[in-house]
XYZ file of C-alpha atoms in Angstrom:
601
model
C -0.013 -0.011 0.005
C 2.779 2.412 0.923
C 4.575 1.569 -2.285
C 1.470 2.364 -4.402
C 0.978 5.753 -2.663
C 4.582 6.542 -3.216
C 4.336 5.645 -6.934
C 1.215 7.874 -7.256
C 2.929 10.812 -5.490
C 5.950 10.414 -7.821
C 3.656 10.444 -10.908
C 1.913 13.722 -9.667
C 5.299 15.294 -8.906
C 6.618 14.465 -12.356
C 3.450 15.849 -14.008
C 3.850 19.156 -12.187
C 7.542 19.314 -12.984
C 6.823 18.636 -16.647
C 4.250 21.427 -16.757
C 6.779 23.824 -15.110
C 9.400 22.659 -17.589
C 7.163 23.381 -20.552
C 6.143 26.791 -19.074
C 9.726 27.693 -18.651
C 10.591 26.643 -22.184
C 7.713 28.675 -23.590
C 8.795 31.721 -21.462
C 12.364 31.470 -22.842
C 11.011 31.052 -26.399
C 8.698 34.094 -26.088
C 11.527 36.145 -24.522
C 13.821 35.249 -27.380
C 11.141 36.045 -30.052
C 10.306 39.431 -28.424
C 13.933 40.333 -28.112
C 14.486 39.500 -31.788
C 11.462 41.553 -32.863
C 12.771 44.524 -30.858
C 16.293 44.121 -32.139
C 15.061 43.915 -35.761
C 12.815 46.919 -35.337
C 15.623 48.996 -33.821
C 18.040 47.787 -36.508
C 15.590 48.925 -39.125
C 15.219 52.255 -37.411
C 18.973 52.582 -37.243
C 19.294 51.740 -40.945
C 16.706 54.525 -41.639
C 18.516 56.918 -39.426
C 21.843 56.263 -41.121
C 20.183 56.854 -44.510
C 18.631 60.136 -43.308
C 22.010 61.272 -41.866
C 23.647 60.422 -45.173
C 20.924 62.255 -47.248
C 21.101 65.239 -44.855
C 24.817 65.493 -45.358
C 24.253 65.152 -49.123
C 21.891 68.133 -49.008
C 24.785 70.350 -47.964
C 26.802 69.012 -50.854
C 23.981 69.743 -53.295
C 23.527 73.229 -52.027
C 27.197 73.900 -52.530
C 26.979 72.426 -55.983
C 24.073 74.732 -56.853
C 26.044 77.746 -55.719
C 29.085 76.485 -57.686
C 27.002 75.975 -60.866
C 25.409 79.424 -60.518
C 28.834 81.073 -60.097
C 30.165 79.286 -63.145
C 27.167 80.303 -65.285
C 27.326 83.787 -64.100
C 31.109 84.598 -64.114
C 32.902 81.960 -66.172
C 30.696 81.093 -69.172
C 30.242 83.859 -71.642
C 27.324 82.187 -73.173
C 25.437 79.726 -70.925
C 24.837 76.531 -72.784
C 21.563 74.687 -72.639
C 23.284 71.664 -71.216
C 24.694 73.565 -68.288
C 21.363 75.130 -67.498
C 19.686 71.736 -67.740
C 22.228 70.282 -65.362
C 21.657 73.065 -62.833
C 17.921 72.556 -63.063
C 18.376 68.817 -62.371
C 20.513 69.447 -59.325
C 18.110 72.067 -58.084
C 15.108 69.754 -58.556
C 16.934 66.885 -56.651
C 17.804 69.296 -53.837
C 14.232 70.531 -53.544
C 12.715 66.975 -53.703
C 15.153 65.652 -51.052
C 14.615 68.590 -48.746
C 10.786 68.193 -48.915
C 11.178 64.432 -48.287
C 13.324 65.107 -45.248
C 10.897 67.678 -43.928
C 7.554 65.987 -44.640
C 8.633 62.288 -44.862
C 8.625 59.922 -47.860
C 7.453 56.350 -48.186
C 9.569 55.718 -51.282
C 12.755 56.841 -49.427
C 11.578 55.294 -46.145
C 11.777 58.718 -44.397
C 9.506 58.947 -41.319
C 6.876 61.684 -41.192
C 6.996 61.898 -37.436
C 9.847 63.945 -36.063
C 11.010 65.192 -32.750
C 10.110 68.702 -31.651
C 13.738 69.830 -32.073
C 13.844 68.674 -35.689
C 10.553 70.336 -36.537
C 11.868 73.640 -35.129
C 15.127 73.290 -37.040
C 13.270 72.547 -40.301
C 10.964 75.537 -39.556
C 14.079 77.676 -39.148
C 15.749 76.460 -42.342
C 12.649 76.591 -44.457
C 12.808 80.363 -45.301
C 16.456 80.040 -46.294
C 15.685 76.980 -48.382
C 12.779 78.848 -50.155
C 15.026 81.896 -50.759
C 17.722 79.832 -52.409
C 15.162 77.939 -54.496
C 13.342 81.175 -55.585
C 16.526 83.013 -56.436
C 17.942 80.072 -58.349
C 14.723 79.760 -60.371
C 14.805 83.431 -61.145
C 18.477 83.203 -62.168
C 17.751 80.328 -64.537
C 14.748 82.127 -65.997
C 16.792 85.264 -66.765
C 19.426 83.138 -68.405
C 16.782 81.381 -70.482
C 15.023 84.601 -71.635
C 18.254 86.483 -71.762
C 16.504 89.381 -70.126
C 17.260 91.254 -66.986
C 20.797 89.850 -66.814
C 21.784 92.705 -64.615
C 19.488 91.378 -61.923
C 21.411 88.076 -61.811
C 24.213 89.850 -59.981
C 21.941 90.525 -57.045
C 20.466 87.018 -57.235
C 23.946 85.503 -57.122
C 24.821 87.584 -54.008
C 21.593 86.558 -52.337
C 22.214 82.887 -53.157
C 25.738 83.010 -51.677
C 24.506 84.740 -48.545
C 21.619 82.148 -48.076
C 23.872 79.179 -48.815
C 26.120 79.875 -45.830
C 23.183 80.143 -43.524
C 21.629 76.943 -45.021
C 24.869 75.000 -44.418
C 24.962 76.116 -40.740
C 21.260 75.190 -40.258
C 21.730 71.883 -42.111
C 24.770 71.061 -39.894
C 22.442 71.446 -36.831
C 19.861 69.164 -38.463
C 22.518 66.433 -39.201
C 23.929 66.745 -35.684
C 20.369 66.367 -34.241
C 19.784 63.276 -36.408
C 23.046 61.795 -35.159
C 22.193 62.609 -31.519
C 18.780 60.961 -31.835
C 20.246 57.903 -33.504
C 22.786 57.565 -30.645
C 19.951 57.871 -28.116
C 18.118 55.081 -29.967
C 21.228 52.830 -29.864
C 21.590 53.583 -26.127
C 17.934 52.695 -25.554
C 18.324 49.519 -27.598
C 21.274 48.544 -25.440
C 19.283 49.078 -22.270
C 16.431 47.046 -23.693
C 18.781 44.206 -24.637
C 20.298 44.269 -21.111
C 16.783 44.008 -19.578
C 15.959 41.168 -21.951
C 19.231 39.366 -20.995
C 18.592 39.880 -17.309
C 15.070 38.551 -17.648
C 16.275 35.496 -19.571
C 19.031 34.826 -17.014
C 16.411 35.168 -14.231
C 14.193 32.689 -15.978
C 17.072 30.238 -16.460
C 18.051 30.525 -12.732
C 14.467 29.937 -11.702
C 14.318 26.931 -14.021
C 17.579 25.597 -12.579
C 16.554 25.912 -8.908
C 12.886 25.033 -9.239
C 12.752 22.699 -12.256
C 16.033 21.299 -13.452
C 17.588 20.704 -9.993
C 14.447 18.956 -8.503
C 14.041 17.031 -11.683
C 17.652 15.965 -11.700
C 17.369 14.739 -8.100
C 14.163 12.826 -8.932
C 15.849 11.301 -12.012
C 18.919 10.379 -9.922
C 16.740 8.697 -7.345
C 14.822 6.870 -10.077
C 18.091 5.780 -11.734
C 19.416 4.726 -8.339
C 16.294 2.692 -7.698
C 16.556 1.156 -11.179
C 20.263 0.315 -10.651
C 19.416 -1.097 -7.217
C 16.694 -3.217 -8.597
C 18.968 -4.275 -11.436
C 21.706 -5.247 -8.928
C 19.197 -7.090 -6.795
C 17.894 -8.988 -9.839
C 21.469 -9.776 -10.969
C 22.407 -10.851 -7.451
C 19.259 -12.988 -7.204
C 20.032 -14.576 -10.523
C 23.709 -14.990 -9.564
C 22.783 -16.501 -6.161
C 20.329 -18.823 -7.856
C 23.023 -19.953 -10.301
C 25.569 -20.265 -7.455
C 23.122 -22.308 -5.342
C 22.445 -24.576 -8.285
C 26.170 -24.873 -8.966
C 26.884 -25.544 -5.212
C 24.181 -28.151 -5.234
C 25.714 -29.901 -8.220
C 29.265 -29.563 -6.714
C 27.979 -30.881 -3.357
C 26.573 -33.957 -5.008
C 29.850 -34.459 -6.894
C 31.851 -33.787 -3.765
C 29.731 -36.266 -1.791
C 30.330 -38.871 -4.486
C 34.057 -38.095 -4.578
C 34.249 -38.032 -0.728
C 32.448 -41.312 -0.551
C 34.871 -42.799 -3.151
C 37.884 -41.284 -1.369
C 36.754 -42.546 2.028
C 36.015 -45.919 0.728
C 39.232 -46.381 -1.219
C 41.826 -44.074 0.337
C 40.936 -43.416 3.972
C 41.099 -45.950 6.786
C 37.713 -45.233 8.353
C 34.767 -47.005 9.857
C 31.586 -46.198 11.828
C 30.945 -48.034 15.054
C 28.115 -48.068 17.605
C 28.764 -46.994 21.272
C 28.917 -50.712 22.232
C 31.827 -51.220 19.805
C 29.873 -53.118 17.016
C 30.747 -52.152 13.457
C 28.098 -50.273 11.437
C 30.238 -49.702 8.309
C 33.849 -50.092 7.396
C 35.697 -48.658 4.369
C 37.055 -50.927 1.682
C 40.788 -49.907 2.253
C 40.465 -50.325 5.998
C 38.728 -53.718 5.482
C 41.617 -54.894 3.269
C 44.194 -53.793 5.782
C 42.393 -55.691 8.611
C 41.250 -58.652 6.463
C 37.653 -57.849 7.340
C 34.959 -59.841 5.499
C 31.254 -60.181 5.760
C 31.781 -63.329 7.754
C 33.495 -61.170 10.437
C 30.471 -58.752 10.768
C 29.532 -60.182 14.176
C 32.875 -59.161 15.667
C 33.414 -55.937 17.557
C 35.816 -53.289 16.280
C 38.505 -54.170 18.860
C 38.520 -57.881 17.804
C 38.717 -56.923 14.098
C 41.492 -54.373 14.793
C 43.910 -56.685 16.677
C 44.337 -60.243 17.842
C 46.050 -59.313 21.066
C 43.632 -59.693 23.974
C 45.384 -56.948 26.006
C 45.057 -54.493 23.106
C 41.408 -55.440 22.535
C 40.635 -54.600 26.176
C 42.471 -51.342 25.891
C 40.483 -50.373 22.760
C 37.139 -51.352 24.320
C 38.022 -49.152 27.316
C 38.768 -46.143 25.060
C 35.466 -46.584 23.178
C 33.562 -46.773 26.454
C 35.256 -43.762 28.053
C 35.796 -41.468 25.038
C 32.501 -42.034 23.085
C 31.282 -38.528 24.068
C 34.518 -36.456 24.131
C 36.397 -38.256 21.316
C 40.077 -39.313 21.392
C 43.194 -39.061 19.219
C 46.454 -40.906 19.522
C 48.836 -43.585 18.195
C 48.254 -47.353 18.678
C 50.279 -50.350 17.759
C 48.413 -53.443 16.565
C 49.209 -56.907 15.260
C 46.968 -58.161 12.428
C 46.060 -61.684 11.585
C 49.249 -62.214 9.517
C 51.310 -61.183 12.522
C 52.376 -57.929 10.996
C 53.190 -55.035 13.338
C 51.141 -51.958 12.292
C 51.175 -48.411 13.712
C 47.983 -46.416 13.361
C 47.263 -42.706 14.045
C 43.680 -43.123 15.215
C 40.992 -40.422 15.711
C 37.750 -41.234 17.374
C 35.046 -38.567 16.628
C 31.576 -38.752 18.223
C 28.697 -38.027 15.744
C 25.041 -37.323 16.722
C 22.685 -38.902 14.169
C 19.358 -38.203 15.846
C 18.291 -37.152 19.315
C 19.555 -39.728 21.817
C 21.212 -41.638 18.975
C 24.950 -41.399 18.240
C 27.816 -43.279 16.795
C 31.610 -42.990 16.562
C 33.547 -42.158 13.427
C 36.914 -43.812 13.413
C 39.534 -42.335 11.039
C 43.008 -43.863 10.902
C 46.304 -43.207 9.097
C 48.855 -45.948 8.590
C 52.032 -44.508 10.082
C 54.049 -47.745 10.049
C 56.497 -46.479 7.404
C 56.886 -43.137 9.300
C 57.661 -45.011 12.501
C 60.256 -47.104 10.696
C 61.819 -43.953 9.260
C 61.853 -42.289 12.683
C 63.655 -45.310 14.168
C 66.136 -45.202 11.287
C 66.679 -41.467 11.870
C 67.219 -42.073 15.519
C 69.720 -44.797 14.777
C 71.625 -42.545 12.338
C 71.535 -39.674 14.827
C 73.053 -41.891 17.470
C 75.746 -42.919 14.967
C 76.344 -39.299 13.995
C 76.443 -38.224 17.575
C 78.962 -40.862 18.368
C 81.091 -39.807 15.376
C 80.802 -36.167 16.414
C 81.760 -36.959 20.008
C 84.822 -38.930 18.787
C 85.712 -36.047 16.454
C 85.249 -33.534 19.201
C 87.443 -35.647 21.454
C 90.140 -35.516 18.755
C 89.690 -31.718 18.373
C 89.699 -31.218 22.174
C 92.852 -33.281 22.511
C 94.494 -31.356 19.717
C 93.482 -28.055 21.311
C 94.980 -29.256 24.631
C 98.020 -30.446 22.760
C 98.389 -27.073 21.009
C 97.929 -25.253 24.275
C 100.616 -27.532 25.919
C 102.976 -26.840 22.947
C 102.285 -23.104 23.150
C 102.977 -23.089 26.866
C 106.123 -25.126 26.456
C 107.251 -22.734 23.650
C 106.538 -19.704 25.825
C 108.313 -21.372 28.785
C 111.252 -22.165 26.593
C 111.458 -18.635 25.192
C 111.249 -17.214 28.713
C 113.838 -19.746 30.094
C 116.273 -19.767 27.199
C 115.882 -16.154 26.174
C 114.534 -13.852 28.799
C 115.744 -16.073 31.740
C 119.303 -16.325 30.520
C 119.397 -12.579 29.709
C 118.127 -11.802 33.226
C 120.801 -14.098 34.682
C 123.415 -12.396 32.670
C 122.038 -9.080 33.745
C 122.308 -10.156 37.402
C 125.937 -11.288 37.105
C 126.861 -8.197 35.181
C 125.344 -5.972 37.885
C 127.221 -7.891 40.609
C 130.537 -7.672 38.779
C 130.552 -3.887 38.474
C 133.477 -2.261 40.347
C 132.620 1.327 40.850
C 136.312 2.172 41.538
C 137.203 1.173 37.960
C 135.276 3.803 36.161
C 136.296 2.820 32.616
C 135.167 -0.803 32.930
C 132.095 0.241 34.874
C 131.003 2.538 31.977
C 131.552 -0.346 29.491
C 129.511 -2.758 31.584
C 126.777 -0.141 32.013
C 126.544 0.228 28.217
C 126.395 -3.529 27.841
C 123.648 -3.698 30.513
C 121.603 -1.066 28.697
C 121.798 -3.110 25.410
C 120.905 -6.267 27.383
C 117.891 -4.471 29.028
C 116.628 -3.468 25.622
C 116.864 -7.107 24.361
C 114.988 -8.297 27.449
C 112.263 -5.714 26.870
C 112.047 -6.770 23.203
C 111.799 -10.403 24.241
C 109.067 -9.672 26.746
C 107.135 -7.664 24.196
C 107.410 -10.464 21.593
C 106.190 -13.051 24.134
C 103.242 -10.815 25.257
C 102.475 -9.957 21.568
C 102.089 -13.679 20.781
C 99.855 -14.136 23.866
C 97.576 -11.082 23.418
C 98.568 -8.141 21.279
C 97.854 -4.855 23.148
C 96.590 -3.173 19.945
C 93.624 -5.582 19.925
C 92.292 -4.264 23.224
C 93.327 -0.646 22.625
C 92.608 -0.003 18.948
C 90.611 -2.951 17.538
C 90.968 -5.569 14.796
C 92.277 -3.263 11.986
C 95.228 -1.969 13.930
C 96.071 -5.317 15.466
C 96.101 -7.042 11.947
C 98.278 -4.350 10.598
C 100.705 -4.763 13.505
C 100.630 -8.551 13.119
C 101.627 -8.419 9.484
C 104.386 -5.951 10.224
C 105.894 -7.981 13.076
C 105.678 -11.362 11.242
C 107.295 -9.686 8.144
C 110.211 -8.485 10.308
C 110.581 -11.848 12.092
C 110.386 -14.038 8.938
C 111.846 -11.793 6.313
C 108.872 -12.476 3.992
C 106.821 -9.744 2.358
C 103.520 -9.718 4.329
C 101.219 -6.817 3.435
C 97.892 -5.648 4.887
C 95.180 -3.697 3.046
C 92.041 -2.158 4.566
C 90.163 -1.894 1.255
C 86.898 -0.295 2.561
C 88.477 1.763 5.456
C 86.747 -0.370 8.067
C 87.060 1.415 11.482
C 84.354 -0.165 13.683
C 84.940 -2.001 17.041
C 83.467 -5.348 17.410
C 82.759 -7.657 20.297
C 85.966 -8.694 22.057
C 85.326 -12.388 21.494
C 84.705 -11.795 17.793
C 87.843 -9.635 17.448
C 90.151 -12.169 19.144
C 88.760 -15.007 17.024
C 89.250 -12.977 13.797
C 92.785 -12.226 14.949
C 93.574 -15.906 15.758
C 92.052 -17.078 12.449
C 94.130 -14.589 10.473
C 97.280 -15.410 12.544
C 96.653 -19.184 11.874
C 96.192 -18.586 8.152
C 99.446 -16.515 7.882
C 101.352 -19.040 9.979
C 100.173 -21.879 7.756
C 101.314 -19.959 4.672
C 104.699 -19.357 6.304
C 105.227 -22.916 7.580
C 103.655 -25.190 5.014
C 103.090 -23.199 1.759
C 106.743 -22.044 1.384
C 105.405 -18.694 0.086
C 107.450 -15.469 -0.297
C 104.546 -13.010 -0.517
C 101.425 -12.983 1.673
C 98.675 -10.431 1.250
C 95.953 -9.852 3.925
C 92.866 -7.852 2.729
C 90.053 -6.663 4.909
C 86.706 -5.340 3.478
C 83.180 -4.956 4.764
C 79.523 -4.284 3.877
C 76.589 -3.327 6.115
C 76.195 -6.877 7.342
C 79.435 -8.739 6.648
C 83.136 -8.399 7.403
C 85.493 -10.264 5.114
C 89.167 -11.175 5.653
C 91.119 -12.674 2.738
C 94.660 -14.199 3.088
C 96.404 -14.808 -0.257
C 99.779 -16.470 -0.696
C 101.952 -17.477 -3.647
C 103.007 -20.758 -2.144
C 102.952 -24.281 -3.485
C 99.234 -24.848 -2.754
C 97.547 -28.163 -1.944
C 94.712 -30.584 -2.899
C 91.790 -29.644 -0.658
C 89.948 -32.998 -1.147
C 93.063 -34.945 -0.269
C 93.556 -32.901 2.915
C 89.912 -33.401 3.949
C 90.392 -37.176 3.846
C 93.478 -37.011 6.019
C 91.787 -35.622 9.149
C 94.481 -36.802 11.516
C 97.327 -35.068 9.656
C 98.771 -31.745 10.842
C 97.343 -29.741 7.934
C 93.969 -31.512 8.070
C 93.542 -30.758 11.758
C 94.615 -27.112 11.218
C 91.883 -26.582 8.639
C 89.340 -28.312 10.951
C 90.318 -26.112 13.881
C 89.953 -23.086 11.566
C 86.411 -24.138 10.559
C 85.386 -24.865 14.137
C 86.642 -21.468 15.324
C 84.958 -19.502 12.610
C 81.608 -21.388 13.217
C 81.913 -20.407 16.883
C 81.362 -16.759 15.815
C 78.634 -17.637 13.268
C 80.995 -17.092 10.373
C 82.042 -19.170 7.312
C 85.413 -20.000 5.791
C 86.094 -20.622 2.063
C 89.356 -22.246 1.003
C 90.533 -22.189 -2.582
C 93.961 -23.716 -3.394
C 95.657 -24.657 -6.708
C 98.755 -26.829 -6.462
C 101.756 -24.902 -7.717
C 99.968 -21.564 -7.779
C 98.897 -20.648 -4.232
C 96.100 -20.571 -1.691
C 93.341 -18.131 -0.844
C 91.460 -18.352 2.522
C 88.366 -16.131 2.991
C 86.671 -15.570 6.339
C 83.122 -14.042 6.260
C 81.884 -12.949 9.683
C 78.472 -11.249 10.270
C 78.686 -7.817 11.985
């Protein structure tokens, strides 16, 4: 009902708007027609005015021409010809006719009869002058024609000349008045056109606010309703199509699901008491279930072990409402050991009627794989433990060797020099100044050697530059010292101007790794030139040690883990992994070796 009332109201509103729309269109049309009529009328008047102004100006020219012809006939021509007289008569006749048309109006010339009061006065003022010139000119021509009273023509000429000046002045006033009135008409026409324009604009604005805008809103609402209805119709059709498609797909999915469950899944449906309602084909094949076994419960079909049967019956009884999921181990009729990942899901069929959905996955192979993985892990762990024992013993051995070396250096070098220093000090005789001075010089040199030995020993233990200035300074110092001690050319380049400080543990490991790589190049590679390069990016610090030594076969060294070189490389890899870094070794026999350490920063 409300919808019908709304439709009726909309129809009435549209009818009213349509009437207003036609009224507005007719108003605009009438306004345009009236404006055109007024414009054409005023244009016609202006054309007439321009013609009158032109003719009025021409009258002055004709009056001057009359005077000119009269003067020529009177003073220049000895004997006036008939042609000249005829020409003057024609000009005089045209002048008279035009003047009368201007004064009284003429339909042939489209001169209006009605004139303004000013023009009537001006024509009244000029009329005696006009008549005087006309009369005198006629008398002049008559005397020339009859050749009588020629002496009077002198007076007539003077009278014509005198009247012609006054005529010109009066005619100028008439022309000016015509021009003034024409300008006033144009101004009035402009005002009229402005009023028409304003009225038209007003009508258009009224149409916009009271017709076009409401109509536009109504049309927009109507279009919106139509679009909404269209969308609803399309959605309804689409939903119908989707529902139909879903229904078809559901039927297909149910068929596919039934096929999949029967042939791929290990599933069955059992009653709360454990009796089998339905069992899938694949599950039946796995358990050797036949129609002759249909009287057995699920636990008796699942396993032959009595203990397992009791356990399964207990699970069914206790978990038939909450469900259960877990792994069970069964032994089938052939005596095969099978592992199942079993899920027990309660399903309500009707009120106070339920059943259990059993879904299983055969995980026997997975269990075998897990056991194999565990066995391999145990073997790998044993191998790693043995390898770690070897590495640990090697580390202890290296530490013992390093301690023995340091002890030997201190005993044989620093200790003997200190003993010599002691005896030299005791043997100084202050009374013998010359020998005392020599011994003091010797003691100074010996003290410097002791200091150098102490510095060398402490440098090998922990370089002071590492704690004070960081890895860049310590690597630079390391290469310089080793170059002095070995006589080999060992150079260091900081390619990217790295100047950051790192964690002390990372810095000492980088230092030891580089030291180990340089020592290997010195001891085993028989190289003469060693280059150490350091570079970095935002996330990575790279140290490269190049030598021009004899190189080696990496694969052969990896096989000899117990050799000196093999264990050295292994220690190097273990140390760099300790700081989450990686080592890359590239060696070509006869050409040299490159070792690259990449450490995250």
